[in-house]
PDB file of C-alpha atoms in Angstrom:
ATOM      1  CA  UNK K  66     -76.002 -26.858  64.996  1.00 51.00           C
ATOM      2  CA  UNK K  67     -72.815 -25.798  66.769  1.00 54.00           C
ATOM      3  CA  UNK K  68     -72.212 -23.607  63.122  1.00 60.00           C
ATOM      4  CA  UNK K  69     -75.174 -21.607  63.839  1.00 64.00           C
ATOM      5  CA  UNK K  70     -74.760 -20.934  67.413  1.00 65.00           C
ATOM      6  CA  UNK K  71     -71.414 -19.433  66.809  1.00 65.00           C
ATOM      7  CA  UNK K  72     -72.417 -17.353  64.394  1.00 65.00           C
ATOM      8  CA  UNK K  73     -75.547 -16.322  66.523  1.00 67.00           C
ATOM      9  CA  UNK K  74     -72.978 -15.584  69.024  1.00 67.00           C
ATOM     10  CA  UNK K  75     -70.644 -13.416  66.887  1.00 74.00           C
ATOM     11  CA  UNK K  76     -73.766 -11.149  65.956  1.00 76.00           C
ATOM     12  CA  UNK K  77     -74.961 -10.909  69.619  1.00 70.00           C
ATOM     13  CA  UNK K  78     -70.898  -9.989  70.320  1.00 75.00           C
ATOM     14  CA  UNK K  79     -70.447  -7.613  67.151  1.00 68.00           C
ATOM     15  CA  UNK K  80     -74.409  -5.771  68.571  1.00 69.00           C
ATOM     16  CA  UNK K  81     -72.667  -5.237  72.197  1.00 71.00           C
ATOM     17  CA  UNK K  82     -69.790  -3.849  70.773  1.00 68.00           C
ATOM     18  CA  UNK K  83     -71.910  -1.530  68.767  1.00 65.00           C
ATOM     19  CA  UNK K  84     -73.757  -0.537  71.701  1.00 64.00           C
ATOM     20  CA  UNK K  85     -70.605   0.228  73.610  1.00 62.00           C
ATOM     21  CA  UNK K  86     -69.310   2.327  70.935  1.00 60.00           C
ATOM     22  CA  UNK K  87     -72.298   4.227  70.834  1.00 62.00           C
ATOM     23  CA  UNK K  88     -72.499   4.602  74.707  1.00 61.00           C
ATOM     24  CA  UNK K  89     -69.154   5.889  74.417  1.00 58.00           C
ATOM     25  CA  UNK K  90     -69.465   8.280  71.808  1.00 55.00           C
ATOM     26  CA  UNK K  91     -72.210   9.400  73.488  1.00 55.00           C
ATOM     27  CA  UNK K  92     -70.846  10.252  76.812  1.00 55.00           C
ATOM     28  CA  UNK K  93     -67.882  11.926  75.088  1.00 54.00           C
ATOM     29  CA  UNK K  94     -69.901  14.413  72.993  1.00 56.00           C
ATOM     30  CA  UNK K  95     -71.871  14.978  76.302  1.00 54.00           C
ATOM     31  CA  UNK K  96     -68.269  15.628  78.441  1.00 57.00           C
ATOM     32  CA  UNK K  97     -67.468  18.129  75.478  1.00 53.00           C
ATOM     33  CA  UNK K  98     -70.919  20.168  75.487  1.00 50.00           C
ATOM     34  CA  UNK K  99     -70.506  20.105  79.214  1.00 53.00           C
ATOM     35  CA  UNK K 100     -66.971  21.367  79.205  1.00 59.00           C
ATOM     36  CA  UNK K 101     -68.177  23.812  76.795  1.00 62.00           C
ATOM     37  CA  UNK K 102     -70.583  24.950  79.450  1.00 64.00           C
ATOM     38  CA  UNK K 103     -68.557  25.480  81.910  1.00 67.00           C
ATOM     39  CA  UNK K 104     -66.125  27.422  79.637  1.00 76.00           C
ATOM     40  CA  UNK K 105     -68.743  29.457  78.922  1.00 75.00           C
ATOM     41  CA  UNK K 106     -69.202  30.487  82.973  1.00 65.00           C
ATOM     42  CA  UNK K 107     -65.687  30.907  83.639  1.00 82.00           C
ATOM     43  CA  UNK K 108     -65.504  33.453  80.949  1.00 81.00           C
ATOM     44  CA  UNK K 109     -68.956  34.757  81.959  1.00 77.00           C
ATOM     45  CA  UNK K 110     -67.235  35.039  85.821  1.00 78.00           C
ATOM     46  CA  UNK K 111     -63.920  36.682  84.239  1.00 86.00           C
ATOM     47  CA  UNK K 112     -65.569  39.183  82.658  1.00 84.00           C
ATOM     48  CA  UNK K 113     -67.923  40.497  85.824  1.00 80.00           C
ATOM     49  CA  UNK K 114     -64.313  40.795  87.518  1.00 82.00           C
ATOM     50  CA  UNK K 115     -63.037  42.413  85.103  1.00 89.00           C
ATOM     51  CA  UNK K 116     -65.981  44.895  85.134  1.00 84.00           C
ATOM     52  CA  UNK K 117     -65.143  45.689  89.126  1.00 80.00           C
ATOM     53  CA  UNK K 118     -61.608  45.954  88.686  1.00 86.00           C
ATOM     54  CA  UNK K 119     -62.705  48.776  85.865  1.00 88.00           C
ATOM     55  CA  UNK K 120     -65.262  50.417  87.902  1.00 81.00           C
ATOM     56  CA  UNK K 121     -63.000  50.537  90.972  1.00 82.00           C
ATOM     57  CA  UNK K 122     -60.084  51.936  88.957  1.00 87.00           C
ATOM     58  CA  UNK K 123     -62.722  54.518  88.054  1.00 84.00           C
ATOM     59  CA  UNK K 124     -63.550  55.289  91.138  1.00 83.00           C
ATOM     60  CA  UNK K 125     -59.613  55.853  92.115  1.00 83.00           C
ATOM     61  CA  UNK K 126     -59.329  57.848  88.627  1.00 83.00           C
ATOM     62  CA  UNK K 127     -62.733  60.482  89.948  1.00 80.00           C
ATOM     63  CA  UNK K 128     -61.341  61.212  93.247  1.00 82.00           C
ATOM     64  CA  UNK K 129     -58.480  63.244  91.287  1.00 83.00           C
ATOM     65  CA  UNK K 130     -60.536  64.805  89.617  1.00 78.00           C
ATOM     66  CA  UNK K 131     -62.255  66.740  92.334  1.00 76.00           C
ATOM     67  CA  UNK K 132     -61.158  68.630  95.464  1.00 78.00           C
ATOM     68  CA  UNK K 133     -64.528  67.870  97.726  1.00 78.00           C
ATOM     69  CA  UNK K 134     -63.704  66.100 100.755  1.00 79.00           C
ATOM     70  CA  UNK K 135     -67.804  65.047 101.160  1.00 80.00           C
ATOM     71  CA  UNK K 136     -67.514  63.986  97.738  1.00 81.00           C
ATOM     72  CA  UNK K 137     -64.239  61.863  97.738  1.00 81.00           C
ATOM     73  CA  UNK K 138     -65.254  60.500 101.353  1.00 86.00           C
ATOM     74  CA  UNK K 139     -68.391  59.058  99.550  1.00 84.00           C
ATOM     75  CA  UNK K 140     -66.501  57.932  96.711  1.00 82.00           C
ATOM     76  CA  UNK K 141     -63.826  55.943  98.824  1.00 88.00           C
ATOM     77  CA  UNK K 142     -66.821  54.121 100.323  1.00 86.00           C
ATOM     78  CA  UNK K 143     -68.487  53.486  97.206  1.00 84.00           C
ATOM     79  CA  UNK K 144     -64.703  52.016  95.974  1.00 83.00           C
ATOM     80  CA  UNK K 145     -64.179  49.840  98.458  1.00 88.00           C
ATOM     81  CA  UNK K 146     -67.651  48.298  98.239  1.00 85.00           C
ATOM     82  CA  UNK K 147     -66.633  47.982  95.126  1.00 83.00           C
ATOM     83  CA  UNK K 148     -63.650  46.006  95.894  1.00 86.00           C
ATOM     84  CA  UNK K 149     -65.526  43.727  98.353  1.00 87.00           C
ATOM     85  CA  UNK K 150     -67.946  42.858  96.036  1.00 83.00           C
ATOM     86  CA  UNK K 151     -65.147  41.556  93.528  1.00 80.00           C
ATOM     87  CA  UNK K 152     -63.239  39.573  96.642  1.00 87.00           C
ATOM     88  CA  UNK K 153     -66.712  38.196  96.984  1.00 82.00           C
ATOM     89  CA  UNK K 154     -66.556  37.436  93.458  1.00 77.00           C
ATOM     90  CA  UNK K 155     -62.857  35.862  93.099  1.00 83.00           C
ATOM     91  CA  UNK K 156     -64.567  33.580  96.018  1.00 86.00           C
ATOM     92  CA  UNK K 157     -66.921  31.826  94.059  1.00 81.00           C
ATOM     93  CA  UNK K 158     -66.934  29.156  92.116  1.00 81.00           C
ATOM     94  CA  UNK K 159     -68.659  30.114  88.569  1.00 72.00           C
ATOM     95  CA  UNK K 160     -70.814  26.872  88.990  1.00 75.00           C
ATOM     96  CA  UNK K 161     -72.576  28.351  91.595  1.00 81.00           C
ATOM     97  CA  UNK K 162     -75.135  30.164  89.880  1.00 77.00           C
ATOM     98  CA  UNK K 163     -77.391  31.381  92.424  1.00 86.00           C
ATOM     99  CA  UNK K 164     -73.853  33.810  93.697  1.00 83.00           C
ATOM    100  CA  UNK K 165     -73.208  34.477  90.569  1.00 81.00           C
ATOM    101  CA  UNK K 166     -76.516  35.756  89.620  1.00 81.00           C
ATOM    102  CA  UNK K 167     -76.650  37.703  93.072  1.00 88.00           C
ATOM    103  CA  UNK K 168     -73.216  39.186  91.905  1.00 79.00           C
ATOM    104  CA  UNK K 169     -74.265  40.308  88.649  1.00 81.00           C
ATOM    105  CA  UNK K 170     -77.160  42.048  90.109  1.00 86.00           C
ATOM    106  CA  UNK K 171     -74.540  44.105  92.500  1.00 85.00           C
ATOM    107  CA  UNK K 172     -72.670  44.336  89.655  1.00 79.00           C
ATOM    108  CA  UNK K 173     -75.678  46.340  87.582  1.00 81.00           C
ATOM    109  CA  UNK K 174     -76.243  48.611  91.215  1.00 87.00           C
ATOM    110  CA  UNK K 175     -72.389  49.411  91.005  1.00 80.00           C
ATOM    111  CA  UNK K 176     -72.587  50.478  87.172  1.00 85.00           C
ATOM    112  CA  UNK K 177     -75.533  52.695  87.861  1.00 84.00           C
ATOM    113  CA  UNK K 178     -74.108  54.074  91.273  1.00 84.00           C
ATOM    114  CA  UNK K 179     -70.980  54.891  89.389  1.00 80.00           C
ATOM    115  CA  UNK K 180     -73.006  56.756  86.738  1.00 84.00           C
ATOM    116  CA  UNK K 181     -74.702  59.180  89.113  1.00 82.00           C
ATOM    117  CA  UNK K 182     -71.073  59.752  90.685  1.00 80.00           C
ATOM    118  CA  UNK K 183     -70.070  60.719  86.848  1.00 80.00           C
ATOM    119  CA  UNK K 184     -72.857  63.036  86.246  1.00 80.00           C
ATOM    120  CA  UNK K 185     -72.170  64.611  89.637  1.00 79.00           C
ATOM    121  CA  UNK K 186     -68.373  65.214  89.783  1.00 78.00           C
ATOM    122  CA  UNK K 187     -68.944  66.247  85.144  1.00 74.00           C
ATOM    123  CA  UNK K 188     -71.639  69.180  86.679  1.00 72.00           C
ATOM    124  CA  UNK K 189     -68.962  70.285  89.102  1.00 70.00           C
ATOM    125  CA  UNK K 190     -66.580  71.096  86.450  1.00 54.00           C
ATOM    126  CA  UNK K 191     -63.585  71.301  88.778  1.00 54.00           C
ATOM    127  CA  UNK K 192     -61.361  69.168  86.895  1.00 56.00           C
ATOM    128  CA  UNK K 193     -57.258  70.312  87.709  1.00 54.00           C
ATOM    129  CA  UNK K 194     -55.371  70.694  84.529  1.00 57.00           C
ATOM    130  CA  UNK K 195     -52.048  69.155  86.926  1.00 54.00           C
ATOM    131  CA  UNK K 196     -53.640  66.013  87.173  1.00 56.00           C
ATOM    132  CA  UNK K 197     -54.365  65.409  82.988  1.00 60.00           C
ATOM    133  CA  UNK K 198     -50.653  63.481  83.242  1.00 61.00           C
ATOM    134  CA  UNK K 199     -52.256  60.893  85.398  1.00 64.00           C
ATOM    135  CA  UNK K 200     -55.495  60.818  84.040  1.00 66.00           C
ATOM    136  CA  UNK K 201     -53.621  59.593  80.723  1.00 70.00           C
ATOM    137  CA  UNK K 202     -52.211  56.763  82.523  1.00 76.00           C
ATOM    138  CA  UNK K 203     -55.047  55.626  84.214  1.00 68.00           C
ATOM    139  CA  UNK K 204     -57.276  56.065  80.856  1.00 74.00           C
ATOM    140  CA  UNK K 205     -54.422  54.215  79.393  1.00 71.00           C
ATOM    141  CA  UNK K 206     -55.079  51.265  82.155  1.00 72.00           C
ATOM    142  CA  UNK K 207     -59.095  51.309  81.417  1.00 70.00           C
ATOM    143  CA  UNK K 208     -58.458  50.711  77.702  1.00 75.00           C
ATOM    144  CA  UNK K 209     -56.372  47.452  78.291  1.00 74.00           C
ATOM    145  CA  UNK K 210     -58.840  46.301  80.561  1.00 72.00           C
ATOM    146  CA  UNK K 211     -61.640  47.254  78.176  1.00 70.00           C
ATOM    147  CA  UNK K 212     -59.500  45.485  75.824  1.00 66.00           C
ATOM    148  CA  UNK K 213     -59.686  42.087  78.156  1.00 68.00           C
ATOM    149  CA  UNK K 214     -63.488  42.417  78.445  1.00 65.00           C
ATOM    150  CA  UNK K 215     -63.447  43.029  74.450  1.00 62.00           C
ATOM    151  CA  UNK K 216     -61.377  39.769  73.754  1.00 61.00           C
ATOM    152  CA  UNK K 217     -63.398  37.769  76.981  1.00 57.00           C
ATOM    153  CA  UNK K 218     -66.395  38.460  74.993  1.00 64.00           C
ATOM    154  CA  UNK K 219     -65.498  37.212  71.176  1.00 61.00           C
ATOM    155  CA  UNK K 220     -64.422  34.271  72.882  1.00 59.00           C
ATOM    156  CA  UNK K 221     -67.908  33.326  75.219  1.00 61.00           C
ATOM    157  CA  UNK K 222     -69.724  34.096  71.837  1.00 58.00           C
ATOM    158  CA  UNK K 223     -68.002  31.510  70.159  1.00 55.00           C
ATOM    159  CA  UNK K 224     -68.372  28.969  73.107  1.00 56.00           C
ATOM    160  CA  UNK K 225     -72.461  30.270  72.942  1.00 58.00           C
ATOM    161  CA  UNK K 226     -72.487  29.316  69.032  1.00 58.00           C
ATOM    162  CA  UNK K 227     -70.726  26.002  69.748  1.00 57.00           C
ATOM    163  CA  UNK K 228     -72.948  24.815  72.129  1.00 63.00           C
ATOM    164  CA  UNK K 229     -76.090  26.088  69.981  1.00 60.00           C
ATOM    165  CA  UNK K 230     -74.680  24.172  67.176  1.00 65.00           C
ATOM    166  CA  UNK K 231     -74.672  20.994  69.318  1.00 65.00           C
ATOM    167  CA  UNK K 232     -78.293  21.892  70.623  1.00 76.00           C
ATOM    168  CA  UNK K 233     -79.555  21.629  66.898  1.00 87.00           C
ATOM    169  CA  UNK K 234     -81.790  18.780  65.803  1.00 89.00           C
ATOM    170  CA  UNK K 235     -81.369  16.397  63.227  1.00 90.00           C
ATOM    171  CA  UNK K 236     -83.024  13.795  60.977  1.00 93.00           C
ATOM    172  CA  UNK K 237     -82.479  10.425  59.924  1.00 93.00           C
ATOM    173  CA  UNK K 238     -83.955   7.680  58.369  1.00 94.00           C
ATOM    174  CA  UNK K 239     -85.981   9.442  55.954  1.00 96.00           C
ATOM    175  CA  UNK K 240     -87.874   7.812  53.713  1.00 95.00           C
ATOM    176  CA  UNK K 241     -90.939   8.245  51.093  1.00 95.00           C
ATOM    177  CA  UNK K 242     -93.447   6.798  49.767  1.00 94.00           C
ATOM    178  CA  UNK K 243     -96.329   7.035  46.956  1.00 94.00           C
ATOM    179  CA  UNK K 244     -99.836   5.506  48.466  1.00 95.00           C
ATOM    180  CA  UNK K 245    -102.805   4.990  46.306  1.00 92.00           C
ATOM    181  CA  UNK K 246    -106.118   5.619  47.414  1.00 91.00           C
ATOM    182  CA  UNK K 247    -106.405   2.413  49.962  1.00 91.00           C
ATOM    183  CA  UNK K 248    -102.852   3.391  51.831  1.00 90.00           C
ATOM    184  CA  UNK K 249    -100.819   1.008  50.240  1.00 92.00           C
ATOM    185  CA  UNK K 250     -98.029   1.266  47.421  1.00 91.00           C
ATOM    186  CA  UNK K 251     -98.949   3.039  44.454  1.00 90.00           C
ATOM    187  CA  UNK K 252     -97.282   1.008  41.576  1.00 86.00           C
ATOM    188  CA  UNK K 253     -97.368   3.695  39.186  1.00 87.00           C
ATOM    189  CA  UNK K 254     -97.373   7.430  39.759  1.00 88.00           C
ATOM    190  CA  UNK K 255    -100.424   8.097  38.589  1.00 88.00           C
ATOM    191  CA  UNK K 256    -101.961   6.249  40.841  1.00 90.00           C
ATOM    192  CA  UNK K 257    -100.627   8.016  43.687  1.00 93.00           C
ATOM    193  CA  UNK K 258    -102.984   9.872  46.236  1.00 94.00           C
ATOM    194  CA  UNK K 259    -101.030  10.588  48.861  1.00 93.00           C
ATOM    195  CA  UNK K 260     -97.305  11.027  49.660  1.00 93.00           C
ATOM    196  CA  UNK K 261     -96.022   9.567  53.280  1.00 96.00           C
ATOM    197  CA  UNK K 262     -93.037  11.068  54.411  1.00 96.00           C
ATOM    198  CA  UNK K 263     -91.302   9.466  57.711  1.00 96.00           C
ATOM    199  CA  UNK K 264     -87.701  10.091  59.683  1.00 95.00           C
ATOM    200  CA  UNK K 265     -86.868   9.965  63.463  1.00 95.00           C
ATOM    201  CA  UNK K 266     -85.494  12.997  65.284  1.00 93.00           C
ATOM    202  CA  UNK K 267     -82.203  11.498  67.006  1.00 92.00           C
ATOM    203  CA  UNK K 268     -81.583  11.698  70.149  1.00 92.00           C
ATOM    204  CA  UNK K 269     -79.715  14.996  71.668  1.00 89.00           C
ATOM    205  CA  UNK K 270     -79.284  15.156  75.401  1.00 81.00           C
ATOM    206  CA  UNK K 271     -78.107  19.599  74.980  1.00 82.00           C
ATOM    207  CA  UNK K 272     -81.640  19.870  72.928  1.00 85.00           C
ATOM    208  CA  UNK K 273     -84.456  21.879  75.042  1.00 85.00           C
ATOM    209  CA  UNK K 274     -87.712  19.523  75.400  1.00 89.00           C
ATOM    210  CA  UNK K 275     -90.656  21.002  74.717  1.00 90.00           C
ATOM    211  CA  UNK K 276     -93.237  20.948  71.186  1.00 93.00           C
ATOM    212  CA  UNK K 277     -91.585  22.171  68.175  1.00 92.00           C
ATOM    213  CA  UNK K 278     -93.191  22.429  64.587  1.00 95.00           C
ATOM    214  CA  UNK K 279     -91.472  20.297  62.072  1.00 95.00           C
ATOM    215  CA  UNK K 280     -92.006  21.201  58.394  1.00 96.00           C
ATOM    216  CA  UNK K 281     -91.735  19.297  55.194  1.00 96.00           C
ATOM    217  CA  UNK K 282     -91.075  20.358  52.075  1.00 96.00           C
ATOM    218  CA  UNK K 283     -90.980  17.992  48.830  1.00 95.00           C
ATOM    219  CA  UNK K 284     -89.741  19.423  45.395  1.00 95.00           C
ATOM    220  CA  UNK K 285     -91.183  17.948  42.159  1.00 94.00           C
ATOM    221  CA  UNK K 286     -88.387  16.994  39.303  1.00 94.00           C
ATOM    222  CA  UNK K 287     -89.052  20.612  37.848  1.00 92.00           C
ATOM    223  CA  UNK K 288     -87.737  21.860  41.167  1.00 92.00           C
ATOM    224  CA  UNK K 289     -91.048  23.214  42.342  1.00 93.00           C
ATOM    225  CA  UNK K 290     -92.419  22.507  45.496  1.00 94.00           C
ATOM    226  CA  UNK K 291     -96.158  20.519  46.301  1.00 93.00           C
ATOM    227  CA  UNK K 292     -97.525  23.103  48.572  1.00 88.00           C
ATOM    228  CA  UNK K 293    -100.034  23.128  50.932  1.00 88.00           C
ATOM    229  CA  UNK K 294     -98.332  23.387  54.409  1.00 89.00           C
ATOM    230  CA  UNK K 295     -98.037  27.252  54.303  1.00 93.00           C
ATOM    231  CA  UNK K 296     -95.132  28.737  54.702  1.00 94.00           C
ATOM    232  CA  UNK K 297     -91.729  29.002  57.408  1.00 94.00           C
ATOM    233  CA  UNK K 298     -88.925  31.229  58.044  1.00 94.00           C
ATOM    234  CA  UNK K 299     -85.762  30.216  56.932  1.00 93.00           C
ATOM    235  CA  UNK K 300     -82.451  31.842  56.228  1.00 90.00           C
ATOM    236  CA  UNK K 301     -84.229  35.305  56.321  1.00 90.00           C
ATOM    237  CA  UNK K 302     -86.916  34.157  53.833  1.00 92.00           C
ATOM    238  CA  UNK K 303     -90.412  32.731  54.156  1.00 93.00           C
ATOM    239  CA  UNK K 304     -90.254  29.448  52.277  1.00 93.00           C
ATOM    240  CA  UNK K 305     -93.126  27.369  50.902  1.00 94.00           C
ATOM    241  CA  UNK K 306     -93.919  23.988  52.756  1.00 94.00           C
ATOM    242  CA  UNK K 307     -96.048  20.627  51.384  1.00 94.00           C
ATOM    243  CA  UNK K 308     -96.781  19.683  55.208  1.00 94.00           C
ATOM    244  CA  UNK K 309     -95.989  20.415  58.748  1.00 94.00           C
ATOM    245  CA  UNK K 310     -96.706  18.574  61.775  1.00 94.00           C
ATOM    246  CA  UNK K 311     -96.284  19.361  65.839  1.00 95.00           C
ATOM    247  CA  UNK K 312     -94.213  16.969  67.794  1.00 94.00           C
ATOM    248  CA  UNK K 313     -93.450  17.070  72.204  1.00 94.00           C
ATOM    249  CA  UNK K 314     -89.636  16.269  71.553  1.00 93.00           C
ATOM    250  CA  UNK K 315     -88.160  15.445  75.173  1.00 91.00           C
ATOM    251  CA  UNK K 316     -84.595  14.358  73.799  1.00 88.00           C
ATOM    252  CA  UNK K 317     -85.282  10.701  73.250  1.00 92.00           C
ATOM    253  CA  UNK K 318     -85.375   9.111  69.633  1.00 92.00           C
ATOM    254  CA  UNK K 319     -88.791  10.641  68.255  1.00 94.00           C
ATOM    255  CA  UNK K 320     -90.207   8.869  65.312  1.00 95.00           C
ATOM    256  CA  UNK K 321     -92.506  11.201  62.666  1.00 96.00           C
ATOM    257  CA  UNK K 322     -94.979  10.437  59.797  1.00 96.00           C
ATOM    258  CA  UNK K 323     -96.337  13.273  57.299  1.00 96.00           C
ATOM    259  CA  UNK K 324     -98.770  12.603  54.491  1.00 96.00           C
ATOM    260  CA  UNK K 325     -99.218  15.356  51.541  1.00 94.00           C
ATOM    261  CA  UNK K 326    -102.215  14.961  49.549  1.00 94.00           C
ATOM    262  CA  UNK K 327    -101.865  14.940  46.075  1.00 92.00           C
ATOM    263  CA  UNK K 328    -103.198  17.952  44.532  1.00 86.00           C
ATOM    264  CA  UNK K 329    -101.177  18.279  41.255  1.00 86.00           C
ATOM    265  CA  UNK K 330    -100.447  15.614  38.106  1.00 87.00           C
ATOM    266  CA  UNK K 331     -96.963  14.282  39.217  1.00 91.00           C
ATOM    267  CA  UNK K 332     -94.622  13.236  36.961  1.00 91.00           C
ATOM    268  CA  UNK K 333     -91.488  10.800  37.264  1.00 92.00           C
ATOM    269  CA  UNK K 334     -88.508  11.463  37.919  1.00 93.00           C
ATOM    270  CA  UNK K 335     -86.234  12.302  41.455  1.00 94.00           C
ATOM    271  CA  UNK K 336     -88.087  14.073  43.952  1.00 95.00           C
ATOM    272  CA  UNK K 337     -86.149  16.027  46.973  1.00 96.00           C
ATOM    273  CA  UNK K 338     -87.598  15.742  50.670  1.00 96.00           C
ATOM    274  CA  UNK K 339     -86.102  18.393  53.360  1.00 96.00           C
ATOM    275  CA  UNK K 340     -86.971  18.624  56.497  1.00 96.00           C
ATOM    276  CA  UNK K 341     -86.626  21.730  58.883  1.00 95.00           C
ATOM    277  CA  UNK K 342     -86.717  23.231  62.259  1.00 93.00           C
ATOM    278  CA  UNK K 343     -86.123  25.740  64.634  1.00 91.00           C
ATOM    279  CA  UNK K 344     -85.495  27.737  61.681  1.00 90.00           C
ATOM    280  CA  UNK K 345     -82.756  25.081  60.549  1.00 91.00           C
ATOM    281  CA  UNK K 346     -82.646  22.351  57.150  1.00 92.00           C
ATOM    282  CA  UNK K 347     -81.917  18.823  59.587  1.00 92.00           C
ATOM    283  CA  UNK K 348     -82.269  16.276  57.063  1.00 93.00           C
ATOM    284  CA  UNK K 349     -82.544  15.760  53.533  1.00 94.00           C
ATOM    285  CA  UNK K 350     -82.607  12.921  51.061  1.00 95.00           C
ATOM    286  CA  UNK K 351     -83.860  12.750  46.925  1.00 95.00           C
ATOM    287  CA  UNK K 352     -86.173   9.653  46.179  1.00 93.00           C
ATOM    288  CA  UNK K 353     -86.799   8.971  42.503  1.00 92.00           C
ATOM    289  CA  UNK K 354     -90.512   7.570  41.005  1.00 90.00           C
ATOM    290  CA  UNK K 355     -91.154   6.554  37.795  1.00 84.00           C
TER     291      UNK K 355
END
């Protein structure tokens, strides 16, 4: 008596454990998609100041270009909204997303302000050939800081594909099985009127909830799919599916079933069930039948 409880107590310590572990891992991979995040808006905040350093540089670089006091008055006015706007900026914290997106709205009025100014001062034609000297240097300054956007860019792509990559669904647990006609297991092949396919869609706290169309598709020994699901995109291809069901996935653990009907003479042998989604393969497993 005292032999078993031990032992019952050693699995009920060795499943807490687990579940720590788990818990752990869990949080972790949520701190890293959430430092990922905020990566991402640091670079996305660095780059808009960036973008108003440029345009206010370019707004220093037109008023040598032109000898119109009206003009360069207007200009100087337009700069050092400019340069309020990015103090403004600098400011913020790039968490705050209702500034931010306030910001970048300024940010679009400055670019297209700016362009009017550029079309103006180009129809004037007035530019002084003594000032080409400092026009190189300033040109010289835009390209470095066109450079820094450049760079600022690769990298918040890469953070963007990171967390997409940890947004993607996936499948476990997959199993199959061969029914005859009452719903229970076929004991030989031919027998077999329907195949059930079930998995469970892990849970993934960075996945968007909402209904999403999960396809099956099982591949006969000869390498041929049983059809009769239509068809998906995938990898810039339409491929053929056996079956494809609708699930409301809200980030949880989401168990799914599938049945394909038997409409073909199957044969023995190792059969291949893959599972897709949002356009990606997140499970796959090969089941053999004799």
């Amino acid at each position: 008596m005292k032999k078993g409880y031990f032992v019952a107590l050693i699995i009920v310590i060795l499943a807490l454990l687990g579940g720590v572990a788990w818990l752990f891992l869990s949080l972790q991979e949520q701190k890293q998609v959430n430092k990922d995040m905020q990566e991402l808006a640091e670079l996305d905040k660095q780059e808009m100041e960036n973008e108003y350093e440029r345009f206010a540089l370019q707004y220093s670089e037109m008023k040598t270009q032109i000898n119109n006091d009206s003009i360069v008055a207007q200009l100087t006015q337009e700069q050092m909204k400019t340069q309020q706007l990015l103090e403004e900026l600098k400011r913020v914290k790039a968490s705050d997303a209702r500034e931010i997106a306030r910001l970048k709205k300024e940010l679009a009025t400055v670019r297209a302000v700016l362009r009017d100014y550029v079309m103006q001062i180009d129809s004037l034609n007035r530019l002084n050939e003594n000032l080409k000297a400092e026009n190189t240097r300033v040109n010289a300054e835009l390209e470095q800081r066109n450079a820094q956007v450049a760079g600022l860019s690769s990298e918040k792509a890469s953070l963007s594909e990171k967390v997409a990559i940890a947004a993607q669904l996936d499948a476990t647990n997959i199993h199959m099985q061969a029914l005859n006609k009452h719903g229970k297991d076929a004991k030989k092949l031919k027998d077999c009127t329907q195949m059930k396919v079930s998995f469970v869609i892990t849970k993934n706290v960075t996945a968007s909830n909402g209904n999403r169309t999960i396809y099956v598709r099982i591949q006969n020994p000869g390498g041929n799919t049983l059809g009769g699901g239509g068809t998906f995109a995938y990898e810039n291809r339409n491929l053929e599916c056996s079956a494809k069901k609708i699930i409301e996935y809200t980030g949880e653990e989401t168990p799914v079933t599938v049945y394909w009907n038997v409409s073909q003479m199957l044969e023995a042998g190792d059969y291949r069930v893959s599972i897709f989604a949002d356009g990606n393969m997140i499970g796959s497993r090969t089941f053999s039948f004799k």
